[in-house]
Coordinates of C-alpha atoms (C1' of nucleotides) in Angstrom, one line a residue:
Chain U
M1 CA -1.9 -15.0 0.4
A2 CA -0.4 -15.8 3.5
A3 CA -0.1 -19.8 4.3
L4 CA -2.6 -21.6 6.0
S5 CA 0.2 -23.2 9.4
T6 CA 0.7 -19.2 10.0
I7 CA -2.0 -18.4 10.3
L8 CA -3.8 -21.1 12.4
P9 CA -2.1 -22.9 15.0
L10 CA -3.9 -26.4 15.2
D11 CA -3.4 -27.1 18.5
A12 CA -5.3 -24.3 19.6
L13 CA -8.4 -25.9 17.9
Q14 CA -7.6 -30.1 18.9
A15 CA -7.9 -28.8 22.1
H16 CA -10.4 -29.9 23.6
G17 CA -13.3 -29.7 26.5
T18 CA -13.3 -25.4 26.4
G19 CA -16.8 -25.9 24.1
P20 CA -18.1 -25.4 20.4
L21 CA -15.7 -26.0 18.1
Y22 CA -16.5 -22.4 15.4
V23 CA -15.8 -20.6 18.4
K24 CA -12.1 -21.8 18.8
L25 CA -11.6 -21.1 15.0
R26 CA -13.0 -17.8 15.5
Q27 CA -10.6 -16.8 18.0
S28 CA -7.8 -17.8 16.5
L29 CA -8.4 -16.5 13.5
E30 CA -9.1 -13.3 15.5
K31 CA -5.6 -13.4 16.5
A32 CA -4.2 -13.8 13.2
I33 CA -6.1 -10.8 12.1
R34 CA -5.1 -8.8 15.1
S35 CA -1.1 -9.9 15.5
G36 CA -0.8 -8.6 11.5
A37 CA -0.1 -12.3 10.4
L38 CA -3.2 -11.2 8.3
Q39 CA -2.9 -7.7 6.4
Q40 CA -5.5 -4.9 5.8
G41 CA -7.3 -6.2 2.2
E42 CA -5.0 -9.6 2.3
A43 CA -7.1 -12.7 1.2
L44 CA -8.6 -14.7 4.1
P45 CA -8.0 -18.8 2.9
A46 CA -10.8 -19.9 1.1
E47 CA -13.4 -21.5 3.5
R48 CA -12.8 -24.6 1.6
D49 CA -9.1 -24.9 2.8
I50 CA -9.2 -24.2 5.8
A51 CA -11.8 -26.8 6.2
D52 CA -9.8 -29.6 5.0
Y53 CA -6.5 -28.5 6.9
A54 CA -8.3 -27.9 10.2
S55 CA -10.3 -31.2 9.3
I56 CA -13.6 -30.5 9.5
S57 CA -16.3 -29.3 8.2
R58 CA -17.1 -26.4 6.0
V59 CA -19.9 -25.0 7.6
T60 CA -18.4 -25.3 10.6
V61 CA -15.9 -22.9 9.9
R62 CA -18.3 -20.3 7.4
K63 CA -20.1 -19.9 11.3
A64 CA -16.2 -18.7 12.8
V65 CA -16.4 -16.4 9.4
D66 CA -19.8 -15.4 9.5
E67 CA -18.6 -13.4 13.5
L68 CA -15.9 -11.7 11.9
V69 CA -17.9 -10.5 9.1
Q70 CA -20.5 -9.2 11.8
D71 CA -18.1 -7.3 13.7
G72 CA -16.7 -6.4 10.3
L73 CA -13.3 -7.8 10.8
L74 CA -14.3 -9.1 7.6
V75 CA -15.0 -8.5 4.1
R76 CA -17.2 -11.2 2.3
R77 CA -16.7 -11.0 -1.9
H78 CA -18.9 -13.6 -3.5
G79 CA -17.2 -15.7 -5.4
S80 CA -13.8 -13.9 -4.8
G81 CA -13.5 -14.6 -1.5
T82 CA -12.7 -13.4 2.4
F83 CA -10.8 -10.2 2.9
V84 CA -9.5 -8.4 6.2
A85 CA -11.9 -5.5 6.3
K86 CA -9.2 -1.8 6.2
P87 CA -10.1 0.4 9.0
V88 CA -12.7 3.4 8.2
S89 CA -9.3 5.7 7.2
K90 CA -9.0 6.3 3.9
V91 CA -7.4 9.1 1.6
E92 CA -4.1 9.1 3.6
Q93 CA -2.1 6.3 3.8
P94 CA -0.4 6.5 6.8
L95 CA 3.2 8.0 6.6
S96 CA 5.5 5.1 7.1
R97 CA 7.6 6.4 10.0
L98 CA 6.5 10.2 10.3
T99 CA 3.9 9.6 12.7
S100 CA 1.0 10.1 11.3
F101 CA -1.9 12.6 11.8
T102 CA -5.2 9.9 13.2
E103 CA -1.9 8.0 16.0
D104 CA -0.9 11.5 17.2
M105 CA -4.3 13.2 17.4
A106 CA -5.0 9.7 19.2
R107 CA -1.7 10.0 21.6
R108 CA -2.7 12.4 22.4
G109 CA -6.4 12.0 23.4
L110 CA -7.6 14.3 20.8
T111 CA -11.1 12.7 18.7
T112 CA -10.2 13.7 14.9
R113 CA -12.7 14.4 12.3
S114 CA -12.9 15.8 9.0
E115 CA -14.6 17.9 6.4
W116 CA -14.8 18.0 2.8
L117 CA -13.3 21.1 0.9
E118 CA -13.9 19.6 -2.5
R119 CA -14.1 15.6 -3.6
G120 CA -14.4 15.2 -7.9
L121 CA -12.9 14.9 -11.3
F122 CA -11.2 17.8 -13.0
A123 CA -8.8 18.5 -15.5
P124 CA -5.0 19.1 -13.7
S125 CA -3.9 22.4 -12.6
P126 CA -0.1 23.2 -14.2
D127 CA 1.3 22.1 -10.9
E128 CA -0.5 18.8 -11.3
M129 CA 0.3 18.1 -15.2
M130 CA 3.7 18.5 -14.1
M131 CA 3.6 16.4 -10.7
L132 CA 1.9 13.8 -11.8
G133 CA 3.3 13.9 -15.5
L134 CA 0.0 14.5 -16.9
G135 CA -0.5 15.6 -20.8
P136 CA -2.9 17.9 -21.7
G137 CA -6.5 15.9 -21.8
A138 CA -5.7 13.4 -18.4
L139 CA -8.3 13.8 -15.6
V140 CA -7.3 13.8 -11.7
A141 CA -9.7 13.0 -9.0
R142 CA -9.1 16.0 -5.8
F143 CA -10.0 15.0 -2.4
A144 CA -9.0 18.5 -0.3
R145 CA -10.3 17.8 3.1
L146 CA -10.0 19.9 6.5
R147 CA -8.5 17.8 9.5
L148 CA -10.4 19.3 13.3
G149 CA -8.4 17.6 16.4
D150 CA -11.9 18.1 19.0
D151 CA -12.9 20.6 16.9
N152 CA -9.9 22.1 16.5
P153 CA -9.2 23.5 12.2
L154 CA -5.0 21.4 12.5
A155 CA -4.1 20.6 9.1
I156 CA -6.1 20.8 5.5
E157 CA -5.0 18.0 3.0
R158 CA -5.2 17.6 -0.7
A159 CA -4.6 15.0 -2.3
S160 CA -5.2 14.9 -6.4
V161 CA -5.2 10.7 -7.7
L162 CA -4.9 10.0 -11.1
A163 CA -8.1 9.7 -12.3
E164 CA -8.2 5.7 -14.1
Y165 CA -6.6 4.7 -10.0
V166 CA -10.5 6.4 -8.7
P167 CA -13.6 4.4 -10.4
D168 CA -16.3 6.8 -8.8
P169 CA -14.8 10.2 -6.5
N170 CA -17.8 9.6 -4.3
V171 CA -17.1 5.8 -3.1
V172 CA -13.3 7.1 -2.4
T173 CA -14.3 6.7 1.2
T174 CA -13.4 3.5 1.4
S175 CA -11.8 2.8 -2.0
L176 CA -9.3 4.9 -3.3
Y177 CA -7.2 2.0 -3.3
S178 CA -8.6 -0.3 -4.4
A179 CA -7.0 -0.6 -7.8
L180 CA -3.4 -1.3 -6.4
E181 CA -5.0 -3.4 -3.7
K182 CA -6.3 -5.8 -6.2
R183 CA -2.1 -6.5 -7.1
N184 CA -2.3 -7.3 -3.3
A185 CA -0.3 -5.2 -2.1
R186 CA 3.2 -4.3 -4.5
P187 CA 5.5 -1.6 -2.5
V188 CA 4.4 1.9 -3.6
R189 CA 7.7 4.4 -2.5
A190 CA 6.6 7.9 -1.7
I191 CA 9.1 11.0 -1.0
Q192 CA 8.2 13.5 0.9
R193 CA 8.8 16.9 0.5
I194 CA 8.8 18.8 3.3
S195 CA 9.6 22.7 4.5
A196 CA 7.7 25.8 6.2
C197 CA 5.2 28.2 4.7
N198 CA 3.9 31.5 5.8
I199 CA -0.4 30.4 5.1
K200 CA -1.9 32.7 2.7
S201 CA -4.7 33.9 3.5
H202 CA -7.7 31.6 1.9
D203 CA -5.9 28.7 4.1
A204 CA -5.6 30.7 7.5
E205 CA -9.2 31.3 7.3
L206 CA -9.5 27.8 6.6
L207 CA -7.2 26.5 9.8
G208 CA -8.8 29.5 12.5
V209 CA -5.2 31.0 12.6
S210 CA -4.1 34.3 10.8
E211 CA -2.7 35.4 7.9
G212 CA 1.0 34.5 7.9
S213 CA 1.5 32.3 10.9
A214 CA 3.6 29.6 10.7
G215 CA 2.9 26.6 8.2
L216 CA 4.1 23.1 8.3
S217 CA 3.7 21.9 4.4
I218 CA 4.1 18.5 3.6
Q219 CA 4.7 16.9 -0.7
R220 CA 4.4 13.0 -1.0
I221 CA 4.5 11.8 -4.3
S222 CA 3.2 8.3 -4.8
Y223 CA 5.1 5.9 -7.2
L224 CA 4.2 2.3 -8.8
P225 CA 7.5 0.2 -9.0
S226 CA 8.0 1.5 -12.2
G227 CA 8.2 5.0 -11.3
K228 CA 4.9 6.1 -12.2
V229 CA 3.3 8.8 -10.6
V230 CA 0.3 7.6 -9.3
E231 CA -1.1 10.0 -6.5
L232 CA 0.4 14.2 -4.7
T233 CA -0.6 14.8 -1.5
R234 CA 0.1 18.7 -0.2
S235 CA -1.1 18.8 3.2
L236 CA -0.9 22.1 5.0
Y237 CA -0.5 21.5 9.2
R238 CA -0.7 24.5 11.7
G239 CA 2.9 25.5 12.8
D240 CA 1.2 26.0 16.7
A241 CA -0.8 23.3 16.0
Y242 CA 1.2 20.2 14.8
D243 CA 4.7 18.5 14.8
F244 CA 5.4 15.6 13.4
V245 CA 8.2 12.5 15.0
A246 CA 10.1 11.1 13.1
E247 CA 12.9 8.1 14.1
L248 CA 16.2 7.1 12.1
T249 CA 18.8 5.4 12.2
L250 CA 22.6 8.1 11.2
G251 CA 25.3 6.2 9.6
Chain N
M1 CA 15.9 -10.3 -28.5
A2 CA 16.3 -12.1 -25.4
A3 CA 15.8 -15.8 -25.2
L4 CA 13.1 -17.2 -23.3
S5 CA 14.3 -19.6 -22.3
T6 CA 16.2 -17.4 -20.5
I7 CA 14.4 -14.5 -18.9
L8 CA 10.6 -17.2 -18.4
P9 CA 11.9 -20.6 -15.8
L10 CA 9.7 -22.5 -16.1
D11 CA 9.4 -24.3 -12.8
A12 CA 8.8 -20.9 -12.0
L13 CA 5.3 -21.3 -13.6
Q14 CA 5.0 -24.7 -12.6
A15 CA 4.8 -24.8 -9.3
H16 CA 1.8 -25.0 -8.6
G17 CA -1.0 -24.5 -5.7
T18 CA 0.4 -20.6 -4.6
G19 CA -2.3 -18.8 -7.1
P20 CA -3.5 -17.8 -10.0
L21 CA -1.2 -18.9 -13.7
Y22 CA -1.1 -15.4 -15.1
V23 CA 0.4 -13.6 -11.4
K24 CA 3.1 -16.4 -11.6
L25 CA 3.5 -15.5 -14.4
R26 CA 3.7 -11.3 -14.2
Q27 CA 6.2 -11.9 -11.8
S28 CA 8.3 -13.9 -13.3
L29 CA 8.3 -11.4 -16.6
E30 CA 8.8 -8.3 -13.9
K31 CA 12.0 -10.2 -12.3
A32 CA 13.4 -10.6 -15.7
I33 CA 13.0 -6.6 -16.8
R34 CA 14.6 -5.8 -12.8
S35 CA 16.8 -8.3 -13.0
G36 CA 18.5 -7.0 -16.9
A37 CA 17.4 -9.8 -18.7
L38 CA 14.7 -7.7 -20.3
Q39 CA 17.0 -4.5 -22.0
Q40 CA 15.2 -1.3 -21.5
G41 CA 14.0 -0.6 -25.3
E42 CA 14.0 -3.8 -25.7
A43 CA 11.3 -5.9 -26.9
L44 CA 9.4 -8.7 -24.9
P45 CA 8.7 -12.3 -27.5
A46 CA 5.3 -11.9 -28.5
E47 CA 2.4 -12.9 -27.0
R48 CA 1.6 -16.3 -28.8
D49 CA 5.4 -17.1 -28.2
I50 CA 5.0 -16.9 -24.7
A51 CA 1.9 -18.1 -24.9
D52 CA 3.8 -21.2 -26.3
Y53 CA 6.2 -21.4 -25.1
A54 CA 5.1 -22.3 -21.2
S55 CA 2.0 -24.2 -23.1
I56 CA -0.9 -22.0 -21.4
S57 CA -3.2 -19.1 -23.6
R58 CA -2.4 -16.0 -24.9
V59 CA -5.1 -14.2 -22.9
T60 CA -3.2 -15.9 -19.6
V61 CA 0.0 -14.5 -21.0
R62 CA -2.3 -10.8 -21.2
K63 CA -3.2 -10.4 -18.2
A64 CA 0.4 -11.3 -17.1
V65 CA 1.6 -7.4 -19.6
D66 CA -1.7 -6.2 -19.5
E67 CA 0.1 -5.3 -15.6
L68 CA 2.7 -4.6 -16.3
V69 CA 1.7 -2.3 -19.1
Q70 CA -1.1 -0.6 -16.6
D71 CA 2.3 -0.3 -14.2
G72 CA 4.0 1.6 -16.6
L73 CA 6.6 -1.3 -16.9
L74 CA 5.7 -2.6 -20.6
V75 CA 5.0 -0.9 -23.4
R76 CA 2.7 -1.9 -26.2
R77 CA 2.8 -1.4 -30.1
H78 CA 0.3 -2.3 -31.6
G79 CA 1.5 -4.8 -34.4
S80 CA 5.0 -4.4 -33.9
G81 CA 5.3 -5.8 -30.3
T82 CA 5.3 -5.1 -26.2
F83 CA 8.4 -3.0 -25.5
V84 CA 10.6 -3.1 -21.6
A85 CA 9.9 1.5 -20.7
K86 CA 12.6 3.2 -20.4
P87 CA 11.4 4.6 -16.6
V88 CA 9.0 7.5 -16.1
S89 CA 11.0 9.6 -13.7
K90 CA 13.8 9.5 -11.9
V91 CA 13.4 8.2 -8.6
E92 CA 15.3 10.8 -6.2
Q93 CA 18.0 9.3 -4.5
P94 CA 17.8 6.3 -2.2
L95 CA 17.8 8.7 0.5
S96 CA 17.3 6.4 4.0
R97 CA 17.3 9.6 6.7
L98 CA 16.7 13.0 5.8
T99 CA 19.1 14.6 3.8
S100 CA 22.0 16.6 5.4
F101 CA 22.8 20.7 4.6
T102 CA 25.7 19.7 3.4
E103 CA 24.9 17.3 1.0
D104 CA 21.8 19.0 -0.5
M105 CA 24.1 22.1 -1.6
A106 CA 26.7 20.5 -3.1
R107 CA 23.6 18.0 -4.7
R108 CA 22.5 21.8 -5.9
G109 CA 26.2 23.4 -6.8
L110 CA 26.5 25.9 -4.1
T111 CA 28.9 26.9 -2.0
T112 CA 28.4 26.8 1.5
R113 CA 30.4 27.7 4.9
S114 CA 29.4 28.2 8.2
E115 CA 29.6 31.7 11.0
W116 CA 30.7 30.5 14.0
L117 CA 27.6 32.5 16.5
E118 CA 29.0 30.3 20.0
R119 CA 31.1 27.7 20.5
G120 CA 32.4 26.4 23.7
L121 CA 31.8 24.5 27.6
F122 CA 29.1 26.0 29.5
A123 CA 27.1 24.9 32.5
P124 CA 23.6 23.0 31.2
S125 CA 20.8 25.5 31.0
P126 CA 17.4 24.2 32.4
D127 CA 16.0 22.9 29.2
E128 CA 19.0 20.7 28.8
M129 CA 19.3 19.6 31.5
M130 CA 16.1 18.1 30.9
M131 CA 16.8 17.0 27.4
L132 CA 20.1 15.3 27.7
G133 CA 19.4 14.3 31.5
L134 CA 22.3 16.2 33.3
G135 CA 22.6 16.7 36.5
P136 CA 23.5 20.6 38.4
G137 CA 27.7 20.0 38.1
A138 CA 27.7 18.9 34.8
L139 CA 29.5 20.4 31.9
V140 CA 28.6 21.0 28.0
A141 CA 29.9 21.7 24.9
R142 CA 27.8 24.3 23.1
F143 CA 28.5 24.6 19.2
A144 CA 26.3 27.7 17.5
R145 CA 26.8 28.5 14.0
L146 CA 25.0 30.5 11.5
R147 CA 25.1 28.4 7.7
L148 CA 25.4 30.3 4.5
G149 CA 24.6 28.3 1.2
D150 CA 26.2 31.0 -1.5
D151 CA 26.3 33.6 1.4
N152 CA 23.1 33.7 1.5
P153 CA 22.2 32.9 5.4
L154 CA 19.6 29.6 5.1
A155 CA 20.6 27.7 8.9
I156 CA 20.9 28.5 12.3
E157 CA 22.2 25.6 14.4
R158 CA 22.8 25.1 17.8
A159 CA 23.8 21.9 19.0
S160 CA 24.9 20.8 21.8
V161 CA 26.6 17.8 23.2
L162 CA 27.0 16.2 26.9
A163 CA 31.0 17.7 27.1
E164 CA 33.0 13.9 28.4
Y165 CA 32.6 13.1 24.1
V166 CA 34.1 16.9 23.0
P167 CA 37.7 17.2 24.3
D168 CA 38.6 20.3 23.6
P169 CA 35.1 22.5 22.2
N170 CA 37.6 24.5 19.5
V171 CA 38.8 21.3 17.9
V172 CA 35.5 20.7 16.6
T173 CA 36.1 22.3 13.5
T174 CA 35.0 19.6 10.8
S175 CA 31.1 17.5 11.5
L176 CA 30.6 16.5 15.2
Y177 CA 29.4 13.2 13.5
S178 CA 32.8 12.2 12.8
A179 CA 34.8 13.2 16.0
L180 CA 31.6 11.1 17.4
E181 CA 32.2 8.2 15.7
K182 CA 35.4 8.1 16.2
R183 CA 35.2 7.1 19.6
N184 CA 32.9 5.1 19.1
A185 CA 31.5 4.0 15.2
R186 CA 28.6 1.9 16.2
P187 CA 25.1 3.5 14.6
V188 CA 23.4 6.5 16.6
R189 CA 19.7 6.4 16.8
A190 CA 18.2 10.3 16.5
I191 CA 14.5 11.4 17.0
Q192 CA 14.0 14.5 15.2
R193 CA 10.5 16.4 15.3
I194 CA 10.0 18.6 12.8
S195 CA 7.5 22.0 13.3
A196 CA 7.4 25.3 11.7
C197 CA 7.3 28.8 13.5
N198 CA 7.0 32.4 12.8
I199 CA 11.0 33.1 13.0
K200 CA 11.8 35.4 16.8
S201 CA 13.5 39.0 15.5
H202 CA 17.2 38.2 16.9
D203 CA 16.8 34.8 14.5
A204 CA 15.0 36.7 12.1
E205 CA 17.9 39.5 11.4
L206 CA 20.8 36.5 11.8
L207 CA 19.1 35.3 8.3
G208 CA 18.8 37.9 6.9
V209 CA 14.4 38.0 7.0
S210 CA 12.2 39.8 8.7
E211 CA 10.3 39.0 11.1
G212 CA 7.9 36.5 11.4
S213 CA 8.1 34.6 8.4
A214 CA 7.3 31.4 8.8
G215 CA 10.6 28.8 9.9
L216 CA 10.9 25.2 9.8
S217 CA 12.1 24.2 12.8
I218 CA 14.4 20.8 13.8
Q219 CA 15.2 19.0 16.5
R220 CA 17.4 16.4 17.1
I221 CA 18.5 13.9 19.9
S222 CA 20.6 11.8 19.4
Y223 CA 21.7 8.8 21.5
L224 CA 24.2 5.9 22.0
P225 CA 23.0 2.0 21.5
S226 CA 22.9 2.0 25.3
G227 CA 19.6 4.7 25.4
K228 CA 22.3 7.3 26.3
V229 CA 21.6 10.6 25.5
V230 CA 24.6 12.3 23.8
E231 CA 23.6 15.2 21.6
L232 CA 20.5 17.7 21.3
T233 CA 20.4 19.6 18.0
R234 CA 18.4 22.3 17.7
S235 CA 18.2 23.9 13.9
L236 CA 16.3 26.7 12.5
Y237 CA 15.4 26.6 8.7
R238 CA 14.1 29.8 6.1
G239 CA 11.1 28.0 5.1
D240 CA 11.6 29.8 1.7
A241 CA 15.5 28.6 1.6
Y242 CA 15.3 24.8 2.1
D243 CA 13.2 22.5 2.5
F244 CA 13.2 18.3 3.3
V245 CA 13.1 15.7 1.2
A246 CA 12.8 12.1 2.8
E247 CA 12.4 8.5 0.5
L248 CA 10.0 6.1 2.5
T249 CA 8.7 3.0 1.5
L250 CA 5.3 1.9 2.3
G251 CA 3.5 -1.5 3.0
Chain T
dC1 C1' -37.4 -38.7 29.7
dC2 C1' -38.6 -35.5 25.9
dA3 C1' -38.5 -31.2 23.5
dA4 C1' -35.9 -27.1 22.5
dT5 C1' -31.7 -25.2 20.6
dA6 C1' -26.4 -25.3 18.9
dC7 C1' -23.6 -27.8 16.7
dA8 C1' -21.7 -29.9 12.7
dA9 C1' -21.5 -32.4 8.3
dT10 C1' -23.8 -33.4 3.0
dA11 C1' -25.5 -31.9 -1.2
dC12 C1' -26.6 -28.3 -3.6
dC13 C1' -26.8 -23.8 -6.1
dA14 C1' -25.1 -18.8 -7.3
dA15 C1' -20.8 -15.5 -9.2
dA16 C1' -16.9 -14.3 -9.6
dA17 C1' -12.8 -14.7 -11.5
dA18 C1' -9.8 -17.8 -14.5
dA19 C1' -8.4 -19.7 -18.7
dA20 C1' -9.0 -21.2 -23.3
dT21 C1' -10.5 -20.7 -28.6
dA22 C1' -11.8 -16.9 -32.3
dC23 C1' -11.3 -13.3 -34.8
dC24 C1' -10.3 -8.8 -35.9
dA25 C1' -6.9 -4.5 -35.9
dT26 C1' -2.5 -2.4 -37.4
dT27 C1' 2.2 -1.9 -38.2
dT28 C1' 5.8 -4.0 -40.9
dA29 C1' 8.8 -6.1 -44.8
dC30 C1' 9.2 -7.7 -49.2
Chain X
dG1 C1' 0.1 -3.3 -52.9
dT2 C1' 0.4 -7.9 -50.0
dA3 C1' 1.5 -10.8 -46.6
dA4 C1' 2.5 -11.6 -42.2
dA5 C1' 3.4 -11.3 -37.7
dT6 C1' 1.9 -7.9 -34.1
dG7 C1' -1.5 -6.6 -30.4
dG8 C1' -6.7 -6.2 -30.2
dT9 C1' -11.1 -7.8 -29.0
dA10 C1' -15.6 -10.9 -28.1
dT11 C1' -17.4 -15.1 -26.2
dT12 C1' -17.3 -18.8 -24.0
dT13 C1' -15.7 -22.8 -20.8
dT14 C1' -14.1 -24.1 -17.3
dT15 C1' -12.9 -23.3 -12.2
dT16 C1' -12.5 -21.2 -8.0
dT17 C1' -15.3 -18.6 -4.0
dG18 C1' -19.1 -18.2 -1.3
dG19 C1' -23.5 -18.7 -0.2
dT20 C1' -28.1 -22.2 1.1
dA21 C1' -31.2 -25.3 2.4
dT22 C1' -31.0 -29.8 4.2
dT23 C1' -30.2 -33.3 7.9
dG24 C1' -28.2 -35.2 11.8
dT25 C1' -26.1 -35.4 16.2
dA26 C1' -24.8 -33.6 20.9
dT27 C1' -26.1 -30.0 24.7
dT28 C1' -29.9 -28.3 27.2
dG29 C1' -33.6 -27.4 30.3
dG30 C1' -37.4 -28.8 31.5

DNA sequence: CCAATACAATACCAAAAAAATACCATTTAC
DNA sequence: GTAAATGGTATTTTTTTGGTATTGTATTGG
C-alpha cells in the first residue's frame, strides 16, 4: 500500500476558502490515482486512516470516496477495503514495452472491439500440457477472441490459463488476474516469441484474408516468481494490418 | 536444516503498522529462499517451530507458507515436512533485448556465415533520406548480406549507415556495432518495427523459399544520445526458420 | 429573519479478513 | 506396532474494514 503522505499532500486540503473539504479531498485522491501514485488494484488507505491523517471526520472522507466510487474510479469491498478500479480491458495484459493492441489502435484513431470465439474450461491440448507443464487430469481455461479495429478483424487472441487461477471462466471480464492481484502485484515474467507464419484457412477466414497470407504470431508465457507457468497466450495478427514497435537499448 | 535465527530476522516481523503479519512472514521466507539461506530441497523448519520462535500462531505461519506453496516455491509433504522446491522450468536467459542473429544461432549449435549481396557507398534512396534525415548531397554506406545457418539461407539484412561513421565500407567485415562503438562507447537506442509480410519473388529466391511465404520483417533505427540517426537496418527473416524471444517484466 | 439545504462530526452496525485454539491424518523412526 | 513429529482442517475469537443512522453546524435563498 502506498504511504499516505505520498498520495495526499496536506497543504492542498488546508488551503481554505476555495470550497468544501470533501471536494478538495476528492480532487487530491483523483489526482493520486491518475498520476499513478495509486496503482490499479491497489488498496486505498482505510477511511479511518485517511481521516486521522488529515484530521477530518471519517464521513467527510467517505463523501469524497463516494463520488470516486460513483465515477467508477474506486471499488469498495465491505470488510476488506477500497481499491483502485481496473479499466475494462481484461484478458490481455499490456505488453510491457511492445505497444499494446488497444494503445496502438487508439493512437490511429480506430475504435476497437472484440468478439468471443471460445470461452470455458477444457482438458488441455498436448500443446498446452507441454507449455503449461500439466498432467492429464488438469484443466485449463481457454479464452479466444477476435479483435477488431473499426469493425475490421485484425487479430485472433487465444489465452490458456491454469484453471485454478480462474474460478469461473464466465466472470473473466473482470477477474482473470484476481488470484494474482490479491497478492498485490507481485512481478510476473513473460517471455514472448515473435514469429511469422502463413495463415491457415480457418484463421484466414476469421481474419478475412486469403489463405496463406502473412501473419505475425506472438506467443507469451507468464510465470510466477517461482517459475511456475500460469498463462499462455498465442496471438495471430494480420501481417498487412499491424506491426509492433519496440524501443530497446543496445549495449 | 538451517537455524531459525539465520533465516528469520525477528525485527522484520515485529515492525508494526505496515500490514498483516502473515505477509511480512511470507516476505521474510521468500527472501530466505532467494538469498540461498534455504537451499533447494532443504526442509523448512516445522510450522510449530516457526510459530514458537516468532511467538505467533501456527495458522498464521501456515497462511504465509500456503502462498509460497501456491507459487511453487515450497512443496509440502504430509507427515514429513515442507521443502524448498526445485525450479520448475528453466527460465530462459534474461534478455533485455531481442537476441541477435548470431547469438541465437550459436545457442542452437548452428554454424553461421554470411554472403555479401551489396556493399559500398551510395547516394541515399528517397526512403533512406527520409529515415536518416539526409540532404541531397549526403552519402550512405549500404551493406546487404544473406545470412546462413548451416548453409541454409535464413535472412537478408540490409543496413544503411551514415557514410561519416564508416570510413571504409570494405573493412566492415565483422559487426557494424563494434565499428560504431569504437568511435563512441555510449549506448545507442534503437526502435524496432516488427511486422509480417509475404516474401516477394526476388527475396524468396535468395532465401530459397517459394514466393509469398511468410517472412518476418524487422526494421531498426539507431540513434545517438543526441537523437541523431546513425543507422537504418531492414532485415527479412524466413518465417519458417526463425523466431525471436524477448523477455520482459510486467509490473 | 427564518427555513431549507449542504456540510461535517459522533456513535454504532455489519461484513470480511486475520489470528488463535483445538483436534485430525500421514509419515517416519524405533 | 507404537510413538513422536509432521502437515491438514474445522471452529472460534479478535481485529480491521466499510456501512448507516443520528445529530450538530454552517451556508444559502426567500
